[in-house]
Amino acid sequence: MENRTDLALESYEAEGKTRLDGVVVREKDGVTTVEVKNQKGADAIGKPVGKYITLEVNSFVNDTDIFDGRLDDFAEILKQLLPEKTDSVLVAGLGNDNITADALGPKTGEYILSTRHIINDLKKAFGNRNITSVASVATGVLGDTGIETAEIIKGVASQINPSCVIVVDALAATSADRLGTTVQFSDSGISPGSGVGNHRHEISQRTLGVPVVSVGIPTVVSVAAINSELGKNAYVTPREIDRIIQQGAKLIGMGINVSLQSNLTAQDIYALVG
């Protein structure tokens, strides 16, 4: 059966949680790490070699406060995947702002503290504390721009030379229970649209020349994953998708800020972007 999920954890579960050659799985305190060690592991679960970390969170539908420890959990996981020396970062929001279920990337950009253009002013304002240079871009979609997302990111990265690229995108899942309750992090990059059968050009260290970390939240589930007789090309999303996107974007954006700007408090950052 075609792989209809962007979540490495679901791909592993689809194999019956058996021991798979080349795949190591660890679970602790609501965080599951699926590490694909080699090509055998990649072939077994249909995901590239790399580390995939899944964070379970309370549903964004009832979310009211991100300052409840989740930002710290998010930042701790993201820091594990960032290069040891990360002094400049490009954050790329993937997706279509006109389609709610696909708007996670562009909405996240609204909460990113972009500092590259004002970094000296910020250092002065905050007592010469070290500030990470951050640039942010929303790539749009091929149908509107005529340019592949990977080409846009590669072009921007070649100009500003970041030490890392963080890409944010909405994901597809096979379980409705994971919609708006799961955040996946990965250091293997991303192929936009792969979970819904619309594979675009790969965005990874191999294609960009710099480390790529992806972050996403499942927002759609395949109808075929629920009932194979209803059609393989249909996808559904919860009726509360507006809330999931808005609150999910806030958590991801602020989580990225907190992980990158260790010399600023979360409250300081939120005052600047919130």
PDB file of C-alpha atoms in Angstrom:
ATOM      1  CA  MET A   1       0.000   0.000   0.000  1.00  0.00           C
ATOM      2  CA  GLU A   2       1.240   3.514  -0.854  1.00  0.00           C
ATOM      3  CA  ASN A   3       2.772   5.363   2.082  1.00  0.00           C
ATOM      4  CA  ARG A   4       0.207   8.028   3.023  1.00  0.00           C
ATOM      5  CA  THR A   5       1.936   9.553   5.995  1.00  0.00           C
ATOM      6  CA  ASP A   6       4.730  12.025   6.584  1.00  0.00           C
ATOM      7  CA  LEU A   7       5.253  10.659  10.098  1.00  0.00           C
ATOM      8  CA  ALA A   8       8.133   8.205  10.500  1.00  0.00           C
ATOM      9  CA  LEU A   9       6.454   6.898  13.658  1.00  0.00           C
ATOM     10  CA  GLU A  10       3.358   5.875  11.692  1.00  0.00           C
ATOM     11  CA  SER A  11       5.500   4.256   9.004  1.00  0.00           C
ATOM     12  CA  TYR A  12       7.183   2.215  11.736  1.00  0.00           C
ATOM     13  CA  GLU A  13       3.830   1.324  13.301  1.00  0.00           C
ATOM     14  CA  ALA A  14       2.571   0.178   9.895  1.00  0.00           C
ATOM     15  CA  GLU A  15       5.263  -2.504   9.991  1.00  0.00           C
ATOM     16  CA  GLY A  16       3.739  -3.913  13.167  1.00  0.00           C
ATOM     17  CA  LYS A  17       6.340  -2.395  15.510  1.00  0.00           C
ATOM     18  CA  THR A  18       8.582  -5.347  14.809  1.00  0.00           C
ATOM     19  CA  ARG A  19      12.354  -5.141  15.001  1.00  0.00           C
ATOM     20  CA  LEU A  20      13.521  -3.656  11.718  1.00  0.00           C
ATOM     21  CA  ASP A  21      17.077  -3.872  10.466  1.00  0.00           C
ATOM     22  CA  GLY A  22      18.491  -0.349  10.319  1.00  0.00           C
ATOM     23  CA  VAL A  23      15.760   1.284  12.440  1.00  0.00           C
ATOM     24  CA  VAL A  24      16.144   2.188  16.128  1.00  0.00           C
ATOM     25  CA  VAL A  25      13.117   3.400  18.116  1.00  0.00           C
ATOM     26  CA  ARG A  26      13.211   5.022  21.554  1.00  0.00           C
ATOM     27  CA  GLU A  27      10.299   6.371  23.580  1.00  0.00           C
ATOM     28  CA  LYS A  28      10.335   8.488  26.745  1.00  0.00           C
ATOM     29  CA  ASP A  29       7.893  10.944  28.335  1.00  0.00           C
ATOM     30  CA  GLY A  30       5.735  11.480  25.275  1.00  0.00           C
ATOM     31  CA  VAL A  31       8.710  11.820  22.930  1.00  0.00           C
ATOM     32  CA  THR A  32       9.415   9.077  20.385  1.00  0.00           C
ATOM     33  CA  THR A  33      12.613   8.976  18.347  1.00  0.00           C
ATOM     34  CA  VAL A  34      12.754   6.914  15.173  1.00  0.00           C
ATOM     35  CA  GLU A  35      16.312   6.768  13.879  1.00  0.00           C
ATOM     36  CA  VAL A  36      16.824   5.403  10.386  1.00  0.00           C
ATOM     37  CA  LYS A  37      20.439   4.273  10.438  1.00  0.00           C
ATOM     38  CA  ASN A  38      21.047   3.023   6.903  1.00  0.00           C
ATOM     39  CA  GLN A  39      19.485   2.279   3.530  1.00  0.00           C
ATOM     40  CA  LYS A  40      17.968  -0.984   4.788  1.00  0.00           C
ATOM     41  CA  GLY A  41      16.090   1.000   7.398  1.00  0.00           C
ATOM     42  CA  ALA A  42      15.076   3.608   4.838  1.00  0.00           C
ATOM     43  CA  ASP A  43      13.678   0.905   2.568  1.00  0.00           C
ATOM     44  CA  ALA A  44      11.854  -0.718   5.484  1.00  0.00           C
ATOM     45  CA  ILE A  45       9.785   2.324   6.482  1.00  0.00           C
ATOM     46  CA  GLY A  46       9.985   4.460   3.352  1.00  0.00           C
ATOM     47  CA  LYS A  47      11.811   7.383   4.975  1.00  0.00           C
ATOM     48  CA  PRO A  48      15.313   8.751   4.260  1.00  0.00           C
ATOM     49  CA  VAL A  49      18.209   8.052   6.587  1.00  0.00           C
ATOM     50  CA  GLY A  50      18.050  10.419   9.551  1.00  0.00           C
ATOM     51  CA  LYS A  51      16.495  11.091  12.920  1.00  0.00           C
ATOM     52  CA  TYR A  52      12.751  11.684  13.359  1.00  0.00           C
ATOM     53  CA  ILE A  53      11.504  12.924  16.723  1.00  0.00           C
ATOM     54  CA  THR A  54       7.786  13.015  17.521  1.00  0.00           C
ATOM     55  CA  LEU A  55       6.509  15.194  20.365  1.00  0.00           C
ATOM     56  CA  GLU A  56       3.013  14.541  21.660  1.00  0.00           C
ATOM     57  CA  VAL A  57       1.183  17.682  22.790  1.00  0.00           C
ATOM     58  CA  ASN A  58      -2.260  18.575  24.061  1.00  0.00           C
ATOM     59  CA  SER A  59      -4.671  19.315  21.227  1.00  0.00           C
ATOM     60  CA  PHE A  60      -4.219  22.773  19.768  1.00  0.00           C
ATOM     61  CA  VAL A  61      -8.012  23.013  19.583  1.00  0.00           C
ATOM     62  CA  ASN A  62      -8.188  23.812  23.304  1.00  0.00           C
ATOM     63  CA  ASP A  63      -4.792  25.498  23.482  1.00  0.00           C
ATOM     64  CA  THR A  64      -4.703  28.818  25.322  1.00  0.00           C
ATOM     65  CA  ASP A  65      -1.209  29.147  26.774  1.00  0.00           C
ATOM     66  CA  ILE A  66       2.128  28.202  25.173  1.00  0.00           C
ATOM     67  CA  PHE A  67       4.075  29.220  28.298  1.00  0.00           C
ATOM     68  CA  ASP A  68       3.247  25.990  30.090  1.00  0.00           C
ATOM     69  CA  GLY A  69       6.492  24.098  29.506  1.00  0.00           C
ATOM     70  CA  ARG A  70       5.883  23.134  25.877  1.00  0.00           C
ATOM     71  CA  LEU A  71       8.224  25.821  24.588  1.00  0.00           C
ATOM     72  CA  ASP A  72      11.031  24.340  26.661  1.00  0.00           C
ATOM     73  CA  ASP A  73      10.237  20.811  25.402  1.00  0.00           C
ATOM     74  CA  PHE A  74      10.114  22.063  21.805  1.00  0.00           C
ATOM     75  CA  ALA A  75      13.392  23.993  22.095  1.00  0.00           C
ATOM     76  CA  GLU A  76      15.186  21.084  23.741  1.00  0.00           C
ATOM     77  CA  ILE A  77      14.276  18.751  20.870  1.00  0.00           C
ATOM     78  CA  LEU A  78      15.101  21.259  18.142  1.00  0.00           C
ATOM     79  CA  LYS A  79      18.511  22.017  19.663  1.00  0.00           C
ATOM     80  CA  GLN A  80      19.378  18.314  19.408  1.00  0.00           C
ATOM     81  CA  LEU A  81      19.040  18.493  15.634  1.00  0.00           C
ATOM     82  CA  LEU A  82      20.727  21.845  14.980  1.00  0.00           C
ATOM     83  CA  PRO A  83      24.437  22.007  14.066  1.00  0.00           C
ATOM     84  CA  GLU A  84      26.759  22.495  17.026  1.00  0.00           C
ATOM     85  CA  LYS A  85      27.621  25.999  15.833  1.00  0.00           C
ATOM     86  CA  THR A  86      24.494  27.759  14.623  1.00  0.00           C
ATOM     87  CA  ASP A  87      25.073  31.488  14.279  1.00  0.00           C
ATOM     88  CA  SER A  88      22.798  32.168  11.311  1.00  0.00           C
ATOM     89  CA  VAL A  89      19.565  30.460  10.280  1.00  0.00           C
ATOM     90  CA  LEU A  90      17.119  30.641   7.399  1.00  0.00           C
ATOM     91  CA  VAL A  91      13.550  29.682   8.357  1.00  0.00           C
ATOM     92  CA  ALA A  92      11.382  28.713   5.383  1.00  0.00           C
ATOM     93  CA  GLY A  93       7.605  28.419   5.683  1.00  0.00           C
ATOM     94  CA  LEU A  94       6.243  25.987   3.077  1.00  0.00           C
ATOM     95  CA  GLY A  95       2.652  25.771   1.900  1.00  0.00           C
ATOM     96  CA  ASN A  96      -0.320  27.701   0.597  1.00  0.00           C
ATOM     97  CA  ASP A  97      -1.610  30.540   2.755  1.00  0.00           C
ATOM     98  CA  ASN A  98      -4.961  30.405   0.914  1.00  0.00           C
ATOM     99  CA  ILE A  99      -5.690  26.814   1.977  1.00  0.00           C
ATOM    100  CA  THR A 100      -6.116  26.621   5.733  1.00  0.00           C
ATOM    101  CA  ALA A 101      -4.861  23.060   6.191  1.00  0.00           C
ATOM    102  CA  ASP A 102      -1.715  23.917   4.198  1.00  0.00           C
ATOM    103  CA  ALA A 103      -1.023  27.303   5.799  1.00  0.00           C
ATOM    104  CA  LEU A 104       1.103  26.161   8.753  1.00  0.00           C
ATOM    105  CA  GLY A 105       4.400  27.244   7.167  1.00  0.00           C
ATOM    106  CA  PRO A 106       3.328  30.771   6.138  1.00  0.00           C
ATOM    107  CA  LYS A 107       1.517  31.338   9.456  1.00  0.00           C
ATOM    108  CA  THR A 108       4.589  30.255  11.412  1.00  0.00           C
ATOM    109  CA  GLY A 109       6.532  33.035   9.716  1.00  0.00           C
ATOM    110  CA  GLU A 110       4.327  35.558  11.519  1.00  0.00           C
ATOM    111  CA  TYR A 111       5.869  34.434  14.826  1.00  0.00           C
ATOM    112  CA  ILE A 112       9.502  34.186  13.727  1.00  0.00           C
ATOM    113  CA  LEU A 113      11.814  36.822  15.193  1.00  0.00           C
ATOM    114  CA  SER A 114      13.782  37.811  12.086  1.00  0.00           C
ATOM    115  CA  THR A 115      16.952  39.524  13.278  1.00  0.00           C
ATOM    116  CA  ARG A 116      19.354  39.558  10.330  1.00  0.00           C
ATOM    117  CA  HIS A 117      18.496  43.130   9.302  1.00  0.00           C
ATOM    118  CA  ILE A 118      18.493  44.633  12.843  1.00  0.00           C
ATOM    119  CA  ILE A 119      20.941  42.424  14.703  1.00  0.00           C
ATOM    120  CA  ASN A 120      23.199  45.282  15.854  1.00  0.00           C
ATOM    121  CA  ASP A 121      20.222  47.301  17.109  1.00  0.00           C
ATOM    122  CA  LEU A 122      18.926  44.300  19.053  1.00  0.00           C
ATOM    123  CA  LYS A 123      22.320  43.693  20.638  1.00  0.00           C
ATOM    124  CA  LYS A 124      22.382  47.288  21.876  1.00  0.00           C
ATOM    125  CA  ALA A 125      18.786  47.125  23.100  1.00  0.00           C
ATOM    126  CA  PHE A 126      19.458  43.971  25.096  1.00  0.00           C
ATOM    127  CA  GLY A 127      22.783  44.927  26.636  1.00  0.00           C
ATOM    128  CA  ASN A 128      25.101  43.510  23.958  1.00  0.00           C
ATOM    129  CA  ARG A 129      23.807  39.972  24.420  1.00  0.00           C
ATOM    130  CA  ASN A 130      24.657  37.535  21.643  1.00  0.00           C
ATOM    131  CA  ILE A 131      21.840  37.372  19.074  1.00  0.00           C
ATOM    132  CA  THR A 132      21.520  34.699  16.393  1.00  0.00           C
ATOM    133  CA  SER A 133      21.037  36.017  12.877  1.00  0.00           C
ATOM    134  CA  VAL A 134      17.666  34.782  11.580  1.00  0.00           C
ATOM    135  CA  ALA A 135      16.021  35.347   8.207  1.00  0.00           C
ATOM    136  CA  SER A 136      12.557  34.119   7.271  1.00  0.00           C
ATOM    137  CA  VAL A 137      10.865  33.448   3.945  1.00  0.00           C
ATOM    138  CA  ALA A 138       7.474  32.112   2.858  1.00  0.00           C
ATOM    139  CA  THR A 139       8.007  30.199  -0.369  1.00  0.00           C
ATOM    140  CA  GLY A 140       4.447  30.020  -1.696  1.00  0.00           C
ATOM    141  CA  VAL A 141       3.515  27.146  -3.995  1.00  0.00           C
ATOM    142  CA  LEU A 142       4.567  26.169  -7.503  1.00  0.00           C
ATOM    143  CA  GLY A 143       1.125  26.862  -8.955  1.00  0.00           C
ATOM    144  CA  ASP A 144       1.354  30.522  -7.915  1.00  0.00           C
ATOM    145  CA  THR A 145       5.055  31.263  -8.301  1.00  0.00           C
ATOM    146  CA  GLY A 146       6.094  28.980 -11.153  1.00  0.00           C
ATOM    147  CA  ILE A 147       9.192  28.198  -9.090  1.00  0.00           C
ATOM    148  CA  GLU A 148       9.902  25.022  -7.162  1.00  0.00           C
ATOM    149  CA  THR A 149      10.039  25.553  -3.392  1.00  0.00           C
ATOM    150  CA  ALA A 150      13.465  23.911  -3.305  1.00  0.00           C
ATOM    151  CA  GLU A 151      14.734  26.371  -5.928  1.00  0.00           C
ATOM    152  CA  ILE A 152      13.538  29.372  -3.901  1.00  0.00           C
ATOM    153  CA  ILE A 153      15.176  28.143  -0.710  1.00  0.00           C
ATOM    154  CA  LYS A 154      18.403  27.241  -2.503  1.00  0.00           C
ATOM    155  CA  GLY A 155      18.520  30.671  -4.131  1.00  0.00           C
ATOM    156  CA  VAL A 156      18.007  32.538  -0.851  1.00  0.00           C
ATOM    157  CA  ALA A 157      20.453  30.284   1.019  1.00  0.00           C
ATOM    158  CA  SER A 158      23.141  30.873  -1.614  1.00  0.00           C
ATOM    159  CA  GLN A 159      22.854  34.622  -0.998  1.00  0.00           C
ATOM    160  CA  ILE A 160      22.777  34.745   2.815  1.00  0.00           C
ATOM    161  CA  ASN A 161      24.866  31.603   3.562  1.00  0.00           C
ATOM    162  CA  PRO A 162      23.070  30.329   6.693  1.00  0.00           C
ATOM    163  CA  SER A 163      24.666  27.696   8.891  1.00  0.00           C
ATOM    164  CA  CYS A 164      21.324  25.862   8.914  1.00  0.00           C
ATOM    165  CA  VAL A 165      17.907  25.908   7.229  1.00  0.00           C
ATOM    166  CA  ILE A 166      14.727  25.169   9.196  1.00  0.00           C
ATOM    167  CA  VAL A 167      11.705  24.303   7.062  1.00  0.00           C
ATOM    168  CA  VAL A 168       8.151  24.276   8.421  1.00  0.00           C
ATOM    169  CA  ASP A 169       5.336  22.455   6.651  1.00  0.00           C
ATOM    170  CA  ALA A 170       1.935  20.894   7.263  1.00  0.00           C
ATOM    171  CA  LEU A 171       2.038  17.098   7.270  1.00  0.00           C
ATOM    172  CA  ALA A 172      -0.252  14.203   6.386  1.00  0.00           C
ATOM    173  CA  ALA A 173      -1.065  11.391   8.806  1.00  0.00           C
ATOM    174  CA  THR A 174      -2.914   8.087   8.706  1.00  0.00           C
ATOM    175  CA  SER A 175      -4.470   8.517  12.147  1.00  0.00           C
ATOM    176  CA  ALA A 176      -7.004  11.258  12.836  1.00  0.00           C
ATOM    177  CA  ASP A 177      -5.929  11.193  16.480  1.00  0.00           C
ATOM    178  CA  ARG A 178      -2.588  12.739  15.504  1.00  0.00           C
ATOM    179  CA  LEU A 179      -4.091  15.770  13.778  1.00  0.00           C
ATOM    180  CA  GLY A 180      -3.141  18.811  15.834  1.00  0.00           C
ATOM    181  CA  THR A 181      -1.667  16.713  18.653  1.00  0.00           C
ATOM    182  CA  THR A 182       1.743  15.820  17.210  1.00  0.00           C
ATOM    183  CA  VAL A 183       4.878  17.719  16.211  1.00  0.00           C
ATOM    184  CA  GLN A 184       7.526  15.947  14.114  1.00  0.00           C
ATOM    185  CA  PHE A 185      11.150  17.116  13.900  1.00  0.00           C
ATOM    186  CA  SER A 186      13.670  15.653  11.476  1.00  0.00           C
ATOM    187  CA  ASP A 187      17.245  16.239  10.351  1.00  0.00           C
ATOM    188  CA  SER A 188      16.710  14.431   7.048  1.00  0.00           C
ATOM    189  CA  GLY A 189      15.116  17.355   5.248  1.00  0.00           C
ATOM    190  CA  ILE A 190      11.756  17.184   3.517  1.00  0.00           C
ATOM    191  CA  SER A 191      10.046  16.449   0.212  1.00  0.00           C
ATOM    192  CA  PRO A 192       7.022  18.775   0.183  1.00  0.00           C
ATOM    193  CA  GLY A 193       3.710  17.091  -0.584  1.00  0.00           C
ATOM    194  CA  SER A 194       5.053  13.554  -0.271  1.00  0.00           C
ATOM    195  CA  GLY A 195       2.389  12.527   2.242  1.00  0.00           C
ATOM    196  CA  VAL A 196      -0.428  13.481  -0.140  1.00  0.00           C
ATOM    197  CA  GLY A 197       1.181  12.000  -3.251  1.00  0.00           C
ATOM    198  CA  ASN A 198       2.336  15.351  -4.665  1.00  0.00           C
ATOM    199  CA  HIS A 199       6.093  14.867  -4.465  1.00  0.00           C
ATOM    200  CA  ARG A 200       8.149  18.009  -5.078  1.00  0.00           C
ATOM    201  CA  HIS A 201      11.900  18.516  -5.164  1.00  0.00           C
ATOM    202  CA  GLU A 202      13.792  17.392  -2.069  1.00  0.00           C
ATOM    203  CA  ILE A 203      14.995  20.003   0.422  1.00  0.00           C
ATOM    204  CA  SER A 204      17.936  18.538   2.334  1.00  0.00           C
ATOM    205  CA  GLN A 205      21.606  18.943   3.110  1.00  0.00           C
ATOM    206  CA  ARG A 206      22.340  16.954  -0.025  1.00  0.00           C
ATOM    207  CA  THR A 207      20.528  19.472  -2.234  1.00  0.00           C
ATOM    208  CA  LEU A 208      21.291  22.724  -0.347  1.00  0.00           C
ATOM    209  CA  GLY A 209      24.781  22.052   0.965  1.00  0.00           C
ATOM    210  CA  VAL A 210      23.867  23.054   4.546  1.00  0.00           C
ATOM    211  CA  PRO A 211      22.074  21.116   7.323  1.00  0.00           C
ATOM    212  CA  VAL A 212      18.293  21.109   7.029  1.00  0.00           C
ATOM    213  CA  VAL A 213      15.899  20.545   9.923  1.00  0.00           C
ATOM    214  CA  SER A 214      12.185  20.124   9.245  1.00  0.00           C
ATOM    215  CA  VAL A 215       9.318  20.758  11.664  1.00  0.00           C
ATOM    216  CA  GLY A 216       5.673  19.989  11.011  1.00  0.00           C
ATOM    217  CA  ILE A 217       2.248  19.197  12.408  1.00  0.00           C
ATOM    218  CA  PRO A 218      -0.204  16.725  10.804  1.00  0.00           C
ATOM    219  CA  THR A 219      -3.240  18.601   9.505  1.00  0.00           C
ATOM    220  CA  VAL A 220      -4.810  16.146   7.045  1.00  0.00           C
ATOM    221  CA  VAL A 221      -5.529  12.439   6.983  1.00  0.00           C
ATOM    222  CA  SER A 222      -6.059  10.239   3.937  1.00  0.00           C
ATOM    223  CA  VAL A 223      -9.603   8.990   3.480  1.00  0.00           C
ATOM    224  CA  ALA A 224      -8.125   5.774   2.084  1.00  0.00           C
ATOM    225  CA  ALA A 225      -6.280   5.241   5.347  1.00  0.00           C
ATOM    226  CA  ILE A 226      -9.678   5.184   7.060  1.00  0.00           C
ATOM    227  CA  ASN A 227     -11.633   3.372   4.361  1.00  0.00           C
ATOM    228  CA  SER A 228      -9.819   2.162   1.250  1.00  0.00           C
ATOM    229  CA  GLU A 229     -13.089   1.956  -0.683  1.00  0.00           C
ATOM    230  CA  LEU A 230     -13.700   5.709  -0.516  1.00  0.00           C
ATOM    231  CA  GLY A 231     -10.912   6.740  -2.875  1.00  0.00           C
ATOM    232  CA  LYS A 232      -7.167   7.093  -2.612  1.00  0.00           C
ATOM    233  CA  ASN A 233      -6.874  10.773  -3.560  1.00  0.00           C
ATOM    234  CA  ALA A 234      -9.182  12.299  -0.956  1.00  0.00           C
ATOM    235  CA  TYR A 235      -8.000  13.916   2.285  1.00  0.00           C
ATOM    236  CA  VAL A 236      -9.928  15.308   5.217  1.00  0.00           C
ATOM    237  CA  THR A 237      -9.100  17.779   7.942  1.00  0.00           C
ATOM    238  CA  PRO A 238     -10.768  18.572  11.304  1.00  0.00           C
ATOM    239  CA  ARG A 239     -13.419  21.273  11.451  1.00  0.00           C
ATOM    240  CA  GLU A 240     -11.247  23.048  14.030  1.00  0.00           C
ATOM    241  CA  ILE A 241      -8.383  23.349  11.532  1.00  0.00           C
ATOM    242  CA  ASP A 242      -8.262  27.169  11.825  1.00  0.00           C
ATOM    243  CA  ARG A 243      -7.489  26.872  15.524  1.00  0.00           C
ATOM    244  CA  ILE A 244      -4.949  24.098  14.980  1.00  0.00           C
ATOM    245  CA  ILE A 245      -3.058  26.117  12.373  1.00  0.00           C
ATOM    246  CA  GLN A 246      -3.068  29.344  14.385  1.00  0.00           C
ATOM    247  CA  GLN A 247      -1.960  27.820  17.675  1.00  0.00           C
ATOM    248  CA  GLY A 248       0.368  25.318  16.039  1.00  0.00           C
ATOM    249  CA  ALA A 249       2.106  28.118  14.128  1.00  0.00           C
ATOM    250  CA  LYS A 250       2.507  30.080  17.355  1.00  0.00           C
ATOM    251  CA  LEU A 251       4.116  27.125  19.140  1.00  0.00           C
ATOM    252  CA  ILE A 252       6.482  26.332  16.268  1.00  0.00           C
ATOM    253  CA  GLY A 253       7.440  29.955  15.651  1.00  0.00           C
ATOM    254  CA  MET A 254       8.053  30.713  19.303  1.00  0.00           C
ATOM    255  CA  GLY A 255       9.766  27.344  19.792  1.00  0.00           C
ATOM    256  CA  ILE A 256      12.210  28.157  16.995  1.00  0.00           C
ATOM    257  CA  ASN A 257      12.836  31.593  18.518  1.00  0.00           C
ATOM    258  CA  VAL A 258      13.484  30.190  21.989  1.00  0.00           C
ATOM    259  CA  SER A 259      15.867  27.540  20.658  1.00  0.00           C
ATOM    260  CA  LEU A 260      17.870  30.093  18.651  1.00  0.00           C
ATOM    261  CA  GLN A 261      17.860  33.093  20.985  1.00  0.00           C
ATOM    262  CA  SER A 262      19.115  31.591  24.232  1.00  0.00           C
ATOM    263  CA  ASN A 263      20.108  35.028  25.557  1.00  0.00           C
ATOM    264  CA  LEU A 264      16.542  36.354  25.386  1.00  0.00           C
ATOM    265  CA  THR A 265      13.638  35.237  27.530  1.00  0.00           C
ATOM    266  CA  ALA A 266      10.514  33.784  25.913  1.00  0.00           C
ATOM    267  CA  GLN A 267       8.562  36.756  27.248  1.00  0.00           C
ATOM    268  CA  ASP A 268      11.008  39.205  25.626  1.00  0.00           C
ATOM    269  CA  ILE A 269      10.695  37.389  22.309  1.00  0.00           C
ATOM    270  CA  TYR A 270       6.902  37.230  22.464  1.00  0.00           C
ATOM    271  CA  ALA A 271       6.762  40.974  23.162  1.00  0.00           C
ATOM    272  CA  LEU A 272       8.665  41.500  19.915  1.00  0.00           C
ATOM    273  CA  VAL A 273       6.626  39.151  17.692  1.00  0.00           C
ATOM    274  CA  GLY A 274       3.310  38.510  19.481  1.00  0.00           C
TER     275      GLY A 274
END
